CSV table of C-alpha atoms and ligand atoms in Angstrom, one decimal:
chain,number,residue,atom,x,y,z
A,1,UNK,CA,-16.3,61.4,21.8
A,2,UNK,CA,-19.5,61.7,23.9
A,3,UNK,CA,-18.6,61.8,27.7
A,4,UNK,CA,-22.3,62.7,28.8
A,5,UNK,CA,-24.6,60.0,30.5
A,6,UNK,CA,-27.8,59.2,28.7
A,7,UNK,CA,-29.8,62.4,28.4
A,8,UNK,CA,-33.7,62.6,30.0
A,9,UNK,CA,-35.4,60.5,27.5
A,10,UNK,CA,-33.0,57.3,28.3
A,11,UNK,CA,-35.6,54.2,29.4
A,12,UNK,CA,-34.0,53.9,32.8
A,13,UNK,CA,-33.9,57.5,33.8
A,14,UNK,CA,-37.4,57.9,33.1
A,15,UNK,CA,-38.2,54.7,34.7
A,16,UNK,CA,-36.0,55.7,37.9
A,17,UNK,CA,-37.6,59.5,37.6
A,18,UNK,CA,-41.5,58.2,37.4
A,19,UNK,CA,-40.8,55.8,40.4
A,20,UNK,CA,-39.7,59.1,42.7
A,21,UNK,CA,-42.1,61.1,41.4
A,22,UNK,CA,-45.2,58.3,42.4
A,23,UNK,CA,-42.5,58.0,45.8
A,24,UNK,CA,-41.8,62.0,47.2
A,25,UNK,CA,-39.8,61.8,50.5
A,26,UNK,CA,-38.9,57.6,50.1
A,27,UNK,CA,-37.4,56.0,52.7
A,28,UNK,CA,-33.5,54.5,52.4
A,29,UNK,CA,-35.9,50.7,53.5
A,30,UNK,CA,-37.9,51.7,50.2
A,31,UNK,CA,-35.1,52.7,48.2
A,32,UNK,CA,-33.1,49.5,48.9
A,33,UNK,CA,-36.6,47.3,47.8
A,34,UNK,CA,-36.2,48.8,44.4
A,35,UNK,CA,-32.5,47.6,44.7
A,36,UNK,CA,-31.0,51.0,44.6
A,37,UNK,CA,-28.6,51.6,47.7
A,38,UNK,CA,-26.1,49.5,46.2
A,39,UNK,CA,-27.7,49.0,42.3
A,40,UNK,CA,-24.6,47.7,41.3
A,41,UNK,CA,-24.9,44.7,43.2
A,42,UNK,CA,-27.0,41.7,42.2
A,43,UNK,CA,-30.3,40.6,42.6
A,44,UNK,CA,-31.5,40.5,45.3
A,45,UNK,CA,-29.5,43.1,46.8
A,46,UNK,CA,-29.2,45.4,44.2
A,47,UNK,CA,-30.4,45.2,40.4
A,48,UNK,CA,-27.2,44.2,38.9
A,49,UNK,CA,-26.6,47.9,37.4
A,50,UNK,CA,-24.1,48.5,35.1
A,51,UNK,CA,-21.6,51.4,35.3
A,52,UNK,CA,-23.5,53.6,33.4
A,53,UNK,CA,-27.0,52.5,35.2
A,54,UNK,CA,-25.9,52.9,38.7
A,55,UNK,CA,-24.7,56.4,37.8
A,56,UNK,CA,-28.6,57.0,36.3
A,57,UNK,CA,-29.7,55.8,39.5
A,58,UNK,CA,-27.7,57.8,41.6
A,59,UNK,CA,-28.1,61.2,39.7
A,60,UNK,CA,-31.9,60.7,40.2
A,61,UNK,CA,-31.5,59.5,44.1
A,62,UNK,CA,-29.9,63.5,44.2
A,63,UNK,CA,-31.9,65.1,42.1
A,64,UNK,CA,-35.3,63.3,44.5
A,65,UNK,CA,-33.5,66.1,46.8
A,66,UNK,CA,-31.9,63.1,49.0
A,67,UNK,CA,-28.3,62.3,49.9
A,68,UNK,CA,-26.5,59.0,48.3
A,69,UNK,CA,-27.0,55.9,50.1
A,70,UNK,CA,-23.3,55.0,50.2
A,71,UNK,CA,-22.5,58.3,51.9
A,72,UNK,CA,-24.4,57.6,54.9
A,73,UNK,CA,-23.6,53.8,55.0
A,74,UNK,CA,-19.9,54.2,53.1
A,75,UNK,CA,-18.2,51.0,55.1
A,76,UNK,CA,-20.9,48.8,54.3
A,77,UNK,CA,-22.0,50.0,51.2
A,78,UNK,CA,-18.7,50.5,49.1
A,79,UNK,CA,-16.3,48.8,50.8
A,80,UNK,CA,-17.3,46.0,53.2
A,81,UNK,CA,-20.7,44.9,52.3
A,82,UNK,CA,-19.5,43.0,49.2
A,83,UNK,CA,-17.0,40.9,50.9
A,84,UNK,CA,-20.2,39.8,51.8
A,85,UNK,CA,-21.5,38.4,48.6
A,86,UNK,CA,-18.1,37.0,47.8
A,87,UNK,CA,-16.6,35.5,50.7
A,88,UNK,CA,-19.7,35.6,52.9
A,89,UNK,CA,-22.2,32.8,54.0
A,90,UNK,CA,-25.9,32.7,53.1
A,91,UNK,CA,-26.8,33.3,56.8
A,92,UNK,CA,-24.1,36.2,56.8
A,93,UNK,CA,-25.6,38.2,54.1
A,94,UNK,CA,-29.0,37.7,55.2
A,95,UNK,CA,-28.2,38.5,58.6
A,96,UNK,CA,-26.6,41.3,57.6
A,97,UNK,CA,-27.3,42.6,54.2
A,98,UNK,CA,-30.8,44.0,54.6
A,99,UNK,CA,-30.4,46.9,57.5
A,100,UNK,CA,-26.8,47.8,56.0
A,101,UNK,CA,-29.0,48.3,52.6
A,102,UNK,CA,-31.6,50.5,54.2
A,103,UNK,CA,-28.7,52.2,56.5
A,104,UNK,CA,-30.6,51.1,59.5
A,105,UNK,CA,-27.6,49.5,60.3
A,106,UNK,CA,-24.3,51.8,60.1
A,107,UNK,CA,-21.1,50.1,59.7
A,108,UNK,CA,-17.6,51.0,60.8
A,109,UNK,CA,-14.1,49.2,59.5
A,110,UNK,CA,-11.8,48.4,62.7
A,111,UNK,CA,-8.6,48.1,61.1
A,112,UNK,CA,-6.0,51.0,62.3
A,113,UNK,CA,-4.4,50.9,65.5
A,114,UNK,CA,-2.2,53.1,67.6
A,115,UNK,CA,0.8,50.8,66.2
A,116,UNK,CA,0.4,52.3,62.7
A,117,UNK,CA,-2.3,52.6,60.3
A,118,UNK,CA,-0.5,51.8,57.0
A,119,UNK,CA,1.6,48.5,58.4
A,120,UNK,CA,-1.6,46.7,58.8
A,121,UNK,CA,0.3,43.9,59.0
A,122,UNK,CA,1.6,44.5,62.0
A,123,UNK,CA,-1.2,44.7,63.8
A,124,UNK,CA,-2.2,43.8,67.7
A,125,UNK,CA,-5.6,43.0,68.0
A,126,UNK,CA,-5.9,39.3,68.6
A,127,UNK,CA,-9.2,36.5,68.8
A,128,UNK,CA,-8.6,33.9,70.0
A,129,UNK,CA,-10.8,30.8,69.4
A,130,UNK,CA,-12.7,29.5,72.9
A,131,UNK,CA,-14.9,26.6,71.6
A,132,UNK,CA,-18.1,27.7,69.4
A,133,UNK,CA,-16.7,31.2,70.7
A,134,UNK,CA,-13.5,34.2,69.9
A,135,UNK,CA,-12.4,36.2,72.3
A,136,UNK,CA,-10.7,39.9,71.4
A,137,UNK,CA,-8.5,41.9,72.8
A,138,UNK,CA,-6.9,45.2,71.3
A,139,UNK,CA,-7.5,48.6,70.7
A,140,UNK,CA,-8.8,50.9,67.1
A,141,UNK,CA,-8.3,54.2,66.4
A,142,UNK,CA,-8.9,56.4,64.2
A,143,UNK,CA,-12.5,54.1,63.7
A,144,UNK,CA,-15.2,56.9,61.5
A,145,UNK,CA,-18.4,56.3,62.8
A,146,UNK,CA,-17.9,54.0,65.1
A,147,UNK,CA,-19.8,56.2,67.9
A,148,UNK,CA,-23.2,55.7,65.5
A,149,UNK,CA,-22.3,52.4,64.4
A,150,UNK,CA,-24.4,48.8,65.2
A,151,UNK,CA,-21.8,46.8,63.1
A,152,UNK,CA,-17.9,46.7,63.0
A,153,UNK,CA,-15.7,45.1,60.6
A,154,UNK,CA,-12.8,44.0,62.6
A,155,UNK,CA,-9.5,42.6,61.3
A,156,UNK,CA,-7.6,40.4,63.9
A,157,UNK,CA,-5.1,38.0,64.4
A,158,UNK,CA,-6.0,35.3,64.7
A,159,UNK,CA,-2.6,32.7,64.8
A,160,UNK,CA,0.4,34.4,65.9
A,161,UNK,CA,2.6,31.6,64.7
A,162,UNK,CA,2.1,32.6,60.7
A,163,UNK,CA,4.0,35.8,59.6
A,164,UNK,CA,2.2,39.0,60.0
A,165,UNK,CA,-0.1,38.9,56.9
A,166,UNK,CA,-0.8,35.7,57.3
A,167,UNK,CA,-2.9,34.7,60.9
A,168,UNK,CA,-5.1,37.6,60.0
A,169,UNK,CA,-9.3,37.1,59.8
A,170,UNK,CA,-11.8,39.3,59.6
A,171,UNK,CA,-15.5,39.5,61.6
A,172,UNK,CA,-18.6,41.1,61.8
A,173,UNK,CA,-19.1,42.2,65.2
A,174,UNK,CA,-22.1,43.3,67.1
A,175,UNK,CA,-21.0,47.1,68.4
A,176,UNK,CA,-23.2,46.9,71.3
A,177,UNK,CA,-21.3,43.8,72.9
A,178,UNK,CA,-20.2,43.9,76.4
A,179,UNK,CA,-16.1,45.0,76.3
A,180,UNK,CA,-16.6,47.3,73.8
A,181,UNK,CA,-16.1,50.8,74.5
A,182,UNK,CA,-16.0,54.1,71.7
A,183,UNK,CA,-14.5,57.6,72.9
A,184,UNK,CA,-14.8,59.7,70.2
A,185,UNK,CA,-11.6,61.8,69.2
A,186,UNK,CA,-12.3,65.3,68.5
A,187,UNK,CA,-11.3,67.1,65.1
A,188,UNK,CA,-10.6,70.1,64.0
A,189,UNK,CA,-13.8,70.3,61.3
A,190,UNK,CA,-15.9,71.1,64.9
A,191,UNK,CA,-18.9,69.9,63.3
A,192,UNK,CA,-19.2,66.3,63.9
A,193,UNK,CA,-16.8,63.7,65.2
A,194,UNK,CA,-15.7,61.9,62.7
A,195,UNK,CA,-13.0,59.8,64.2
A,196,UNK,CA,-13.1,56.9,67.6
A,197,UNK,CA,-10.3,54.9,69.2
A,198,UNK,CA,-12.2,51.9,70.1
A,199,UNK,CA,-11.3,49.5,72.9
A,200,UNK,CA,-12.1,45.8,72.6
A,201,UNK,CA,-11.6,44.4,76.2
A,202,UNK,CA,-12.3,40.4,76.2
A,203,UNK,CA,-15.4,41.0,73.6
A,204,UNK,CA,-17.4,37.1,73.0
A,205,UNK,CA,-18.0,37.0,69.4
A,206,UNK,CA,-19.5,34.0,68.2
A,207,UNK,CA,-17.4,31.6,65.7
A,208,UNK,CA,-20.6,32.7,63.0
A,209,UNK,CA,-19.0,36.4,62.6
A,210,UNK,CA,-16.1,35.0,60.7
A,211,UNK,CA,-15.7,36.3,57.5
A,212,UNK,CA,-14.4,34.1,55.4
A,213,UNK,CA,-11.7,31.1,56.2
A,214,UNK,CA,-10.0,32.2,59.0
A,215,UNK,CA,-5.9,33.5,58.4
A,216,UNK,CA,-7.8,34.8,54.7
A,217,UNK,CA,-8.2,38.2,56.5
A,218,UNK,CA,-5.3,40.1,54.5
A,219,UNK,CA,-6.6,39.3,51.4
A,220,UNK,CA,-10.3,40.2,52.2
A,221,UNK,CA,-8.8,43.7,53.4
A,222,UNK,CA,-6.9,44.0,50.3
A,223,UNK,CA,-9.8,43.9,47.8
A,224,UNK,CA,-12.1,46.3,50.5
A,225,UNK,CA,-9.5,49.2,50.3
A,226,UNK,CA,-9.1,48.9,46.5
A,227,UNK,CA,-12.7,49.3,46.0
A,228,UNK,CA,-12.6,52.0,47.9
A,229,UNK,CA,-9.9,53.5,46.5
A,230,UNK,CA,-11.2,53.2,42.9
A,231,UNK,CA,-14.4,55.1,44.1
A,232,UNK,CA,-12.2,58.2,45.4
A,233,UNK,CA,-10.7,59.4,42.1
A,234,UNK,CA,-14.3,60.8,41.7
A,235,UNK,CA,-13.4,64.2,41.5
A,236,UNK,CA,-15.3,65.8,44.3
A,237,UNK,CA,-13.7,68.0,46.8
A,238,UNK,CA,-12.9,65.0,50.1
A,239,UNK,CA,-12.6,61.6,48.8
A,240,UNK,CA,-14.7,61.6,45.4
A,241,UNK,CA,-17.3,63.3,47.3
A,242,UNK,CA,-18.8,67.1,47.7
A,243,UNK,CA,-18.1,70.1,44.9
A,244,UNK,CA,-16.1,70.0,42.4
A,245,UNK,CA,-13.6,72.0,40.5
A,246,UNK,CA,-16.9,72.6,38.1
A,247,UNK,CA,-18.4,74.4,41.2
A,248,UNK,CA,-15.6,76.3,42.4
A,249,UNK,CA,-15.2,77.6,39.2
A,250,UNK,CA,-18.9,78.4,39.2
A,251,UNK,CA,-18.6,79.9,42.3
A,252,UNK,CA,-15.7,82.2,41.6
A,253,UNK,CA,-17.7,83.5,38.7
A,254,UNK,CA,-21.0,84.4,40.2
A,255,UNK,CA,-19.1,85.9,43.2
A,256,UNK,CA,-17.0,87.9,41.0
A,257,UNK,CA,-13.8,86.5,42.8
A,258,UNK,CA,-12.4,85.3,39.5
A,259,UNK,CA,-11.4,88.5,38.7
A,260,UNK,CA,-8.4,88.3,41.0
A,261,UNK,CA,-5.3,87.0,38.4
A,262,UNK,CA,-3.7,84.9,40.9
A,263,UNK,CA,-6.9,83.2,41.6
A,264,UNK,CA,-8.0,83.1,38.4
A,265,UNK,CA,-4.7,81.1,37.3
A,266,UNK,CA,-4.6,79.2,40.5
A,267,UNK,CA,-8.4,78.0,39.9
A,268,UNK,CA,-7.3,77.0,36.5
A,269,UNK,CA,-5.0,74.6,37.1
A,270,UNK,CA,-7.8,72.7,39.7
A,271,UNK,CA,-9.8,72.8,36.5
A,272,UNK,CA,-7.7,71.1,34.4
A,273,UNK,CA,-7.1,68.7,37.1
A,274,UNK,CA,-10.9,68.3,38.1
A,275,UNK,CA,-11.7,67.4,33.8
A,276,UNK,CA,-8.8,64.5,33.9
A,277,UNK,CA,-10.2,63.0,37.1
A,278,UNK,CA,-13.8,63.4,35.8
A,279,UNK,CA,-12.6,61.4,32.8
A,280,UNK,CA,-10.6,58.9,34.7
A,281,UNK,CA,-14.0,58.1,36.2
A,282,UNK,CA,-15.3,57.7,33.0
A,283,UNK,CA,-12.3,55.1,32.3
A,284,UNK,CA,-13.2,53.6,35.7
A,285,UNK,CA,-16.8,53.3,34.3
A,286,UNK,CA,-16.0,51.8,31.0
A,287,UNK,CA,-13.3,49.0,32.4
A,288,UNK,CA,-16.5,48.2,35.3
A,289,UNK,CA,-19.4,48.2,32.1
A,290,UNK,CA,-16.6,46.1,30.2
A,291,UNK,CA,-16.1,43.5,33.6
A,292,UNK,CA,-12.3,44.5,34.5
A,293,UNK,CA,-12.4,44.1,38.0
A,294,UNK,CA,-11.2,46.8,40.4
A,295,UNK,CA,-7.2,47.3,39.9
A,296,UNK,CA,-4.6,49.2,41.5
A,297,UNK,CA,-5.6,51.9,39.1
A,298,UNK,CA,-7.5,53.2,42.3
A,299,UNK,CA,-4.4,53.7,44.2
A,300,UNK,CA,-3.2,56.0,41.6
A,301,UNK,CA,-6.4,58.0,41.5
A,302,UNK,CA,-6.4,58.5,44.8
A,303,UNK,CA,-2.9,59.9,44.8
A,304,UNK,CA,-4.3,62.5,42.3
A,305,UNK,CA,-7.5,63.4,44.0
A,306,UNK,CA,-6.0,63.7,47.1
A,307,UNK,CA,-4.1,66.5,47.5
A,308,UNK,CA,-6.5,67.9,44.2
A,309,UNK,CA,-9.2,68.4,46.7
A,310,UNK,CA,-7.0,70.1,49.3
A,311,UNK,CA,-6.2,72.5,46.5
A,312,UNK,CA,-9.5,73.7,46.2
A,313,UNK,CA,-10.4,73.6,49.4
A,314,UNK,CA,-8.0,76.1,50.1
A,315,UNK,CA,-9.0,78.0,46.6
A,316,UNK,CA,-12.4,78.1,47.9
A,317,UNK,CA,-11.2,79.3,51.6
A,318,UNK,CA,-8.7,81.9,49.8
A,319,UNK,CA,-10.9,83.7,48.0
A,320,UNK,CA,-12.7,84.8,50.8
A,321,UNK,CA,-9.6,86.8,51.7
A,322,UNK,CA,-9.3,87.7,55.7
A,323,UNK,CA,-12.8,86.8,56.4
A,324,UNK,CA,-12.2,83.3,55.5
A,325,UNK,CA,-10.1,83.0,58.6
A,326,UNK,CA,-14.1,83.4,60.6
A,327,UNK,CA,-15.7,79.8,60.3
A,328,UNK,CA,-18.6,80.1,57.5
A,329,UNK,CA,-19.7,77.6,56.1
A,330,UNK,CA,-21.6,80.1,52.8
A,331,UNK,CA,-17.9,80.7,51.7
A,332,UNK,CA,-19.1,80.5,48.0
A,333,UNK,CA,-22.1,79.6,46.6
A,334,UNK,CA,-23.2,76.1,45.5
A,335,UNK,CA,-25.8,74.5,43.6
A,336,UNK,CA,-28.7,72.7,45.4
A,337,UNK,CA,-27.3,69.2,46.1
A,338,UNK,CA,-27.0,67.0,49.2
A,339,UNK,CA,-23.8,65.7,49.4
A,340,UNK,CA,-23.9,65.1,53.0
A,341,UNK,CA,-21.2,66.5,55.1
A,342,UNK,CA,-19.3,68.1,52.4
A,343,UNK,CA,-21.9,70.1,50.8
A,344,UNK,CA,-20.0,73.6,52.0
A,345,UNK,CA,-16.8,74.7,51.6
A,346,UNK,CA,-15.9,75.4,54.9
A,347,UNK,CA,-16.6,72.1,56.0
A,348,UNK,CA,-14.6,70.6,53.5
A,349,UNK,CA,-11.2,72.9,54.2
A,350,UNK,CA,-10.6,72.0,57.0
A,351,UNK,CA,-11.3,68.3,56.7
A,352,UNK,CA,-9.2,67.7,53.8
A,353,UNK,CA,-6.0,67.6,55.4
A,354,UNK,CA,-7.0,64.2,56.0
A,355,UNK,CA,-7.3,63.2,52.2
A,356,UNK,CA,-3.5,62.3,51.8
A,357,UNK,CA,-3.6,60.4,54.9
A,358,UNK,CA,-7.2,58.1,55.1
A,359,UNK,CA,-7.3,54.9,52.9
A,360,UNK,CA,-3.8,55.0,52.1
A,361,UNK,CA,-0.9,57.9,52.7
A,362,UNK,CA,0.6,59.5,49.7
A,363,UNK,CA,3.8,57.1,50.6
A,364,UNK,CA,1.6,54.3,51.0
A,365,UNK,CA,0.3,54.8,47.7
A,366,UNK,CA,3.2,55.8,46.0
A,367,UNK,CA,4.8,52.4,47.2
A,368,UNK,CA,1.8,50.8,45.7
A,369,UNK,CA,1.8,52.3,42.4
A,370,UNK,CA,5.8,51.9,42.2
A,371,UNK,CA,5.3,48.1,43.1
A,372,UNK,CA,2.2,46.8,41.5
A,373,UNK,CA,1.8,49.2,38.6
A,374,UNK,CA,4.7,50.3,37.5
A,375,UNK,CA,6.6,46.8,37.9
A,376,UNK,CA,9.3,48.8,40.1
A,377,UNK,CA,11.6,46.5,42.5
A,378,UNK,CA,9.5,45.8,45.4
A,379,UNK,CA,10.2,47.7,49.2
A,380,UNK,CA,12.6,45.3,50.9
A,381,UNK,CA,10.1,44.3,54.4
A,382,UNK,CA,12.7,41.6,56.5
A,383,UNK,CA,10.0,40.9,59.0
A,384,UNK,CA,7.7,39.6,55.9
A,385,UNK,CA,8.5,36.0,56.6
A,386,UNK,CA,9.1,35.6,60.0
A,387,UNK,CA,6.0,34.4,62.5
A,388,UNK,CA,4.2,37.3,63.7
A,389,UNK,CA,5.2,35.9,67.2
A,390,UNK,CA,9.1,36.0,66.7
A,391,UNK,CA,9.1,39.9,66.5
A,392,UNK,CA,10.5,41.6,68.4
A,393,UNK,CA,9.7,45.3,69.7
A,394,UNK,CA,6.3,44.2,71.7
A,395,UNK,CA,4.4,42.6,69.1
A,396,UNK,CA,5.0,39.2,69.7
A,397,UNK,CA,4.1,39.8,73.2
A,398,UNK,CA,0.9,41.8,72.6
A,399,UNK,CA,-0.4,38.4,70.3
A,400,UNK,CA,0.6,35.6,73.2
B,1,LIG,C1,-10.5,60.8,57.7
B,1,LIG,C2,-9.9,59.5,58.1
B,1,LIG,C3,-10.8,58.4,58.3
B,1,LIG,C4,-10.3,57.2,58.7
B,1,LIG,N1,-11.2,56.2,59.0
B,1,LIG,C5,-10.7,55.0,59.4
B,1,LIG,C6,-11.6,54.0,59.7
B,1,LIG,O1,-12.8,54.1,59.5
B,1,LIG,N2,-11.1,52.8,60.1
B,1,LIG,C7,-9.7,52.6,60.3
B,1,LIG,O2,-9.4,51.5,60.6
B,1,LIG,N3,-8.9,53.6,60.0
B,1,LIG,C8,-9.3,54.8,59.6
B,1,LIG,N4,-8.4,55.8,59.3
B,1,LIG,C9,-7.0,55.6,59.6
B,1,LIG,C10,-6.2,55.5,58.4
B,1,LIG,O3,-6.4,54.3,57.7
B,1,LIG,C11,-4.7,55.7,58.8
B,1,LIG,O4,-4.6,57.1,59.3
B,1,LIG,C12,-3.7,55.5,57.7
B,1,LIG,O5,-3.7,54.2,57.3
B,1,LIG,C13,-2.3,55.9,58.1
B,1,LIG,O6,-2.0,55.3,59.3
B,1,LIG,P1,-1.4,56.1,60.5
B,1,LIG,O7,-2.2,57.4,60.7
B,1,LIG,O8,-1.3,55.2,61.7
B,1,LIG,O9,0.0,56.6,60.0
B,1,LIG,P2,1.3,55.7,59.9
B,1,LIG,O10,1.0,54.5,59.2
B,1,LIG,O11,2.0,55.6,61.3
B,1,LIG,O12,2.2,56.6,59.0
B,1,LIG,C14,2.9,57.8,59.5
B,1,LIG,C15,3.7,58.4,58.3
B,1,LIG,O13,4.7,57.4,57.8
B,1,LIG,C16,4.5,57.2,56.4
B,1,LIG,N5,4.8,55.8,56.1
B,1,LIG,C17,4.3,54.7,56.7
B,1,LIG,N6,4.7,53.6,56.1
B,1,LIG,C18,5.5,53.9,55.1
B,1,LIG,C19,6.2,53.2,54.1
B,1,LIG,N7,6.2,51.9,54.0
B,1,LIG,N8,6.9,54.0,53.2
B,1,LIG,C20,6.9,55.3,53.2
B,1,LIG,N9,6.3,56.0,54.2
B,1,LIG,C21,5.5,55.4,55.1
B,1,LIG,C22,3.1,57.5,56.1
B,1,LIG,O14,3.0,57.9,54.8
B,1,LIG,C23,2.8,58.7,57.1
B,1,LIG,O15,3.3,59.9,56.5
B,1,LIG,C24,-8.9,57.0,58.9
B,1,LIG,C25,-8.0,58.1,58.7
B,1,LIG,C26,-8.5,59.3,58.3
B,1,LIG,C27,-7.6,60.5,58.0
């Protein structure tokens, strides 16, 4: 079996190659004209790119010396944005579609609240219709980007009377809109924040930023986290993205650190692990070239890339021995590639704590897995059926 892409002389490499070389330094606005910030999608957005095409496209997009498109605009480029072209209005996409494309426009997702992260369904905020008009009221956390954002995708409930998945809706809201406030939350990466709570004090959205029917909202979310889940089993270091157990290895080797047995086996096993993710992407790839849409697969990817790309994080960190305990971000070297905040090492250890916990838990995904995979009896939830606004504990009170 051949699991290389198409070599240099493939038609749309060179095609994609002569286009950057005519275009040195493009901008993200030029890059989205040729359809290539999100080539899967179809015309005019993207160029309808198969599996195999987009991945072309993308190696080229690195190897023009920039970083990938849907790591600067991730929310609206693999998750959100194509709620757009399925559930979305023509206004809607062209409203929105064309600065998310050139990531003019950064999007954030405000779905997590201080009530729980993985019990979406149980969440606070609420909108409440007010003529051509919805008014919100709650409060995000854990919100990435929201502090650079212009556009947020916002689940809220919308009818309190419906159990708590139902009554849910989602909108595209205007970041800058009076009642919305961002305090960033500081991490422990130091580098950047990556995390927000974001308040939402009686915020006027128009009735136009609903996504969808309204009360569809759970289902809309549903299909946004799969996708993104799907696209994490990549098997770079945080999430799919940054080194891989291909350039640790490297690393170790050129460094000399390989020499150490415990190491040496410990950086084995990530190996092994790094070559079945790799091909699980190549099964993602074929099931996508042969139309299977995105399955729960993704949640079992996730669970294996996770904690994968703790592992060699740490790997990495360890084999720097005491001095790894200084921040630096040169802790081995790695090839020339622009991976955006997780090109180095350092970086990258001490975010990925947060691997097993963003996009799904472990637990969370374990459940999912258990339930919709394996077939396994489903987690008994009692408050499942009852209207949102019969709970007790607060949350009928915080939708009235
Ligand atoms: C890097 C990063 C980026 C993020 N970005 C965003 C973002 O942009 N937008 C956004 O809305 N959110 C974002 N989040 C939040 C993320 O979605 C939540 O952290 C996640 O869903 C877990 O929710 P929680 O932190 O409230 O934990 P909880 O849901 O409170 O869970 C606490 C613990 O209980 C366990 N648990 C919960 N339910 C069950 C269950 N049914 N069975 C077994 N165990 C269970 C969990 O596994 C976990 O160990 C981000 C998180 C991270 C780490």
């Amino acid at each position: 079996m051949d699991f290389n892409l198409p070599g240099e002389d493939d038609p749309r490499r060179v095609k994609v190659r002569a286009w950057f070389e005519k275009n040195p330094n493009p901008t993200y606005a030029q890059l989205a004209e040729q359809g290539w910030t999100a080539s899967n999608w179809p015309e005019p957005w993207g160029v309808s790119a198969d599996a195999e095409t987009q991945f072309i496209i993308d190696e080229e997009i690195v190897r023009a010396g920039l970083e990938l498109p849907y790591t600067i605009n991730a929310i609206a480029l693999n998750q959100c944005g194509q709620s757009l072209l399925t559930h979305g209005a023509e206004e809607q996409r062209q409203k929105f579609l064309p600065g998310a494309l050139a990531c003019e426009d950064i999007w954030c997702m405000l779905f997590s609240e201080p009530s729980g992260g993985s019990d979406l369904g149980g969440l606070r905020t609420t909108a409440k219709r007010d003529g051509d008009h919805y008014i919100v009221n709650g409060h995000k956390i854990w919100t990435s980007v929201a502090d650079e954002a212009s556009v947020g995708v916002l689940v809220a409930r919308t009818d309190a009377s419906k159990p708590k998945h139902m009554g849910l809706s989602v909108f595209l809201i205007d970041m800058h809109s009076p009642g919305v406030t961002v305090n960033p939350i500081i991490d422990m990466t130091g580098n950047k924040n990556e995390y927000n709570e974001v308040f939402l004090d009686n915020v006027k959205i128009p009735a136009d930023a609903l996504l969808g029917r309204e009360g569809d909202g759970w289902r809309i979310v549903m299909e946004q986290l799969q996708t993104e889940r799907v696209g994490m089993t990549k098997p770079g270091v945080v999430w799919g993205m940054g080194p891989t157990a291909r350039d640790l290895m490297d690393g170790l080797i050129k460094t000399g650190r390989i020499s150490d047995p415990l190491l040496r086996d410990d950086a084995a096993k990530v190996y092994i692990e790094g070559e079945i993710l790799r091909l699980l992407t190549f099964r993602n790839m074929t099931n996508r070239i042969n139309g299977t849409p995105a399955g729960f697969e993704g949640s079992a990817g996730k669970m294996m890339s996770s904690p994968h790309g703790q592992r060699m994080a740490d790997i990495a960190k360890r084999s720097q021995g005491a001095s790894g305990m200084i921040r630096d971000p040169d802790v081995l070297p790695l090839p020339n590639k622009k991976w955006g905040m997780f090109s180095n090492w350092d970086y990258a250890y001490w975010f990925s704590p947060a691997n097993t916990l963003g996009v799904g838990t472990q637990e969370v995904l374990l459940n999912v897995v258990a339930e919709r995979v394996l077939g396994l009896p489903r987690d008994s939830d009692p408050t499942a059926k009852v209207p949102f606004s019969e709970l007790s504990g607060g949350l009928a009170k915080a939708a009235e």
